[in-house]
């Protein structure tokens, strides 16, 4: 997947400015694709040049003018072509995993602190996803929304983000606990 596809997918529901797109990435798309705001602005310019998004200027009285972008028919065709391609398996690249791999040769205290920090971060992200999911489904319970909700794609990817962050949190907590127990056992010897 390229950034272009994530941007096109984020623009499916409504016109967004570059700023709004960056916010959408932070709260929804970020659970499966990370991009810096400057990358998003550059990608929007490329997509507009290629005719995959259309931009329009919005004049504002009290603020600088802004450009809003929406997916074109060519952009929808690009997404459709992307969707028909075989999905590649994902791979994890995480420096914390490398540190845990080398845990037997590192300062356990430092590693436990980093795991604890990551668990706190994952918990905060999980809480954010939980709020977003509740907002998306409104007064419906999850099963009803999954059966009858209008736009299910953003909900399902947000749900994956929630599960991912909860799993990260649990793994970090358990790994820190194991390392602390092993350190305490070595100290008693």
C-alpha positions in Angstrom: 0.0 0.0 0.0 1.1 3.5 -0.7 0.3 6.7 1.1 -1.9 7.7 -1.8 -4.3 4.9 -1.1 -4.6 5.8 2.6 -5.2 9.5 1.6 -7.9 8.5 -0.9 -9.6 6.3 1.6 -9.6 9.1 4.2 -11.3 11.5 1.7 -14.1 9.1 0.8 -16.7 10.5 3.2 -16.2 14.3 2.8 -14.1 17.1 1.5 -11.2 17.8 3.8 -8.5 20.4 4.0 -4.9 19.3 4.5 -5.2 20.2 8.1 -8.5 18.2 8.5 -6.8 15.3 6.7 -3.9 15.4 9.1 -6.4 15.3 12.0 -8.3 12.4 10.4 -5.0 10.5 10.1 -4.2 11.2 13.7 -7.5 9.8 15.0 -8.5 7.1 12.5 -6.1 6.2 9.7 -3.1 6.3 12.1 -3.9 2.9 13.4 -2.8 1.4 10.1 -0.8 4.1 8.3 1.4 6.8 9.8 2.2 10.0 7.9 3.5 13.4 8.9 1.4 16.4 8.0 4.0 17.6 5.4 3.9 14.1 3.8 0.1 14.5 3.5 0.3 17.9 2.0 2.8 16.7 -0.6 0.7 13.7 -1.4 -2.4 15.8 -1.8 -0.5 17.9 -4.4 0.5 14.8 -6.3 -2.9 13.3 -6.2 -4.4 16.6 -7.5 -1.9 16.8 -10.3 -2.7 13.2 -11.3 -6.5 14.0 -11.2 -7.2 11.6 -8.4 -8.5 14.3 -6.1 -10.0 17.7 -6.9 -9.2 20.7 -4.8 -11.2 23.9 -4.4 -10.5 27.2 -2.8 -12.7 28.3 0.1 -12.6 32.0 0.9 -12.8 32.8 4.6 -13.4 36.2 6.0 -11.6 36.0 9.4 -9.0 33.3 8.5 -6.7 32.5 5.6 -8.4 30.8 2.6 -8.2 27.0 2.6 -8.3 24.3 0.0 -10.7 21.4 0.3 -10.1 18.1 -1.4 -12.4 15.3 -2.5 -11.8 12.1 -4.4 -12.6 12.1 -8.1 -13.9 9.3 -10.2 -10.3 8.6 -11.3 -9.4 8.4 -7.6 -12.2 5.9 -6.9 -11.0 3.8 -9.8 -7.5 3.9 -8.3 -8.9 2.7 -5.0 -10.9 0.0 -6.8 -7.7 -1.2 -8.6 -5.8 -1.2 -5.3 -8.6 -3.2 -3.6 -8.5 -5.9 -6.2 -4.7 -6.4 -5.8 -3.6 -9.2 -3.4 -3.1 -7.9 0.1 0.5 -8.3 1.3 1.0 -9.6 4.9 2.0 -7.0 7.4 5.4 -7.0 9.2 6.2 -5.5 12.5 9.3 -3.2 12.8 9.5 -2.0 16.3 12.7 -1.0 18.2 11.2 -2.0 21.5 10.9 -5.6 20.3 14.6 -5.5 19.4 15.4 -4.3 22.9 13.2 -7.1 24.5 15.0 -9.6 22.3 18.2 -8.5 23.8 16.7 -8.2 27.4 19.1 -10.7 28.9 22.1 -8.4 28.1 20.5 -5.0 28.8 19.7 -2.9 31.9 16.3 -4.4 33.0 15.3 -1.2 34.8 15.6 0.9 31.6 13.7 -1.7 29.6 10.9 -2.0 32.1 10.6 1.8 32.1 10.3 1.9 28.3 7.7 -1.0 28.4 5.7 0.9 31.1 5.8 4.1 29.0 4.7 2.2 25.9 1.8 0.5 27.9 0.6 4.0 29.0 0.7 5.2 25.4 -1.2 2.2 24.1 -3.8 2.6 26.9 -4.3 6.2 25.9 -4.7 5.3 22.2 -7.1 2.5 23.1 -9.2 4.9 25.0 -9.2 7.3 22.0 -10.3 4.5 19.7 -13.0 3.4 22.2 -14.4 7.0 22.2 -14.3 7.1 18.4 -16.1 3.8 18.1 -18.9 4.9 20.5 -19.2 8.2 18.5 -19.5 6.3 15.2 -22.2 3.9 16.3 -24.2 6.4 18.3 -26.9 4.9 20.4 -26.6 1.5 18.8 -24.7 -1.4 20.3 -21.8 -2.8 18.3 -23.6 -5.8 16.9 -26.5 -3.7 15.6 -24.1 -1.2 14.1 -22.1 -4.0 12.4 -25.2 -5.3 10.8 -26.9 -2.0 9.8 -24.3 0.8 10.0 -24.0 2.9 6.9 -20.2 3.3 6.7 -18.7 0.2 8.2 -15.1 0.4 6.9 -13.9 3.2 9.2 -15.5 1.5 12.1 -13.8 -1.8 11.4 -10.4 -0.3 11.0 -10.9 1.7 14.2 -11.9 -1.5 15.9 -8.7 -3.1 14.7 -6.8 -0.2 16.1 -8.5 -0.7 19.5 -7.7 -4.4 19.5 -4.1 -3.7 18.4 -3.5 -1.1 21.2 -5.0 -3.3 23.9 -2.8 -6.1 22.8 0.3 -3.8 22.8 -0.7 -2.6 26.3 -1.2 -6.1 27.6 2.1 -7.4 26.1 4.1 -4.5 27.5 2.6 -4.9 31.0 3.2 -8.7 31.0 6.8 -8.4 29.6 7.7 -5.7 32.2 6.2 -8.0 34.9 8.3 -10.9 33.7 11.5 -8.8 33.6 10.9 -7.4 37.1 10.3 -10.9 38.5 13.4 -12.2 36.9 15.5 -9.3 38.2 14.1 -9.8 41.7 14.9 -13.5 41.6 18.5 -12.8 40.5 18.9 -10.2 43.3 17.8 -12.9 45.9 20.5 -15.3 44.8 
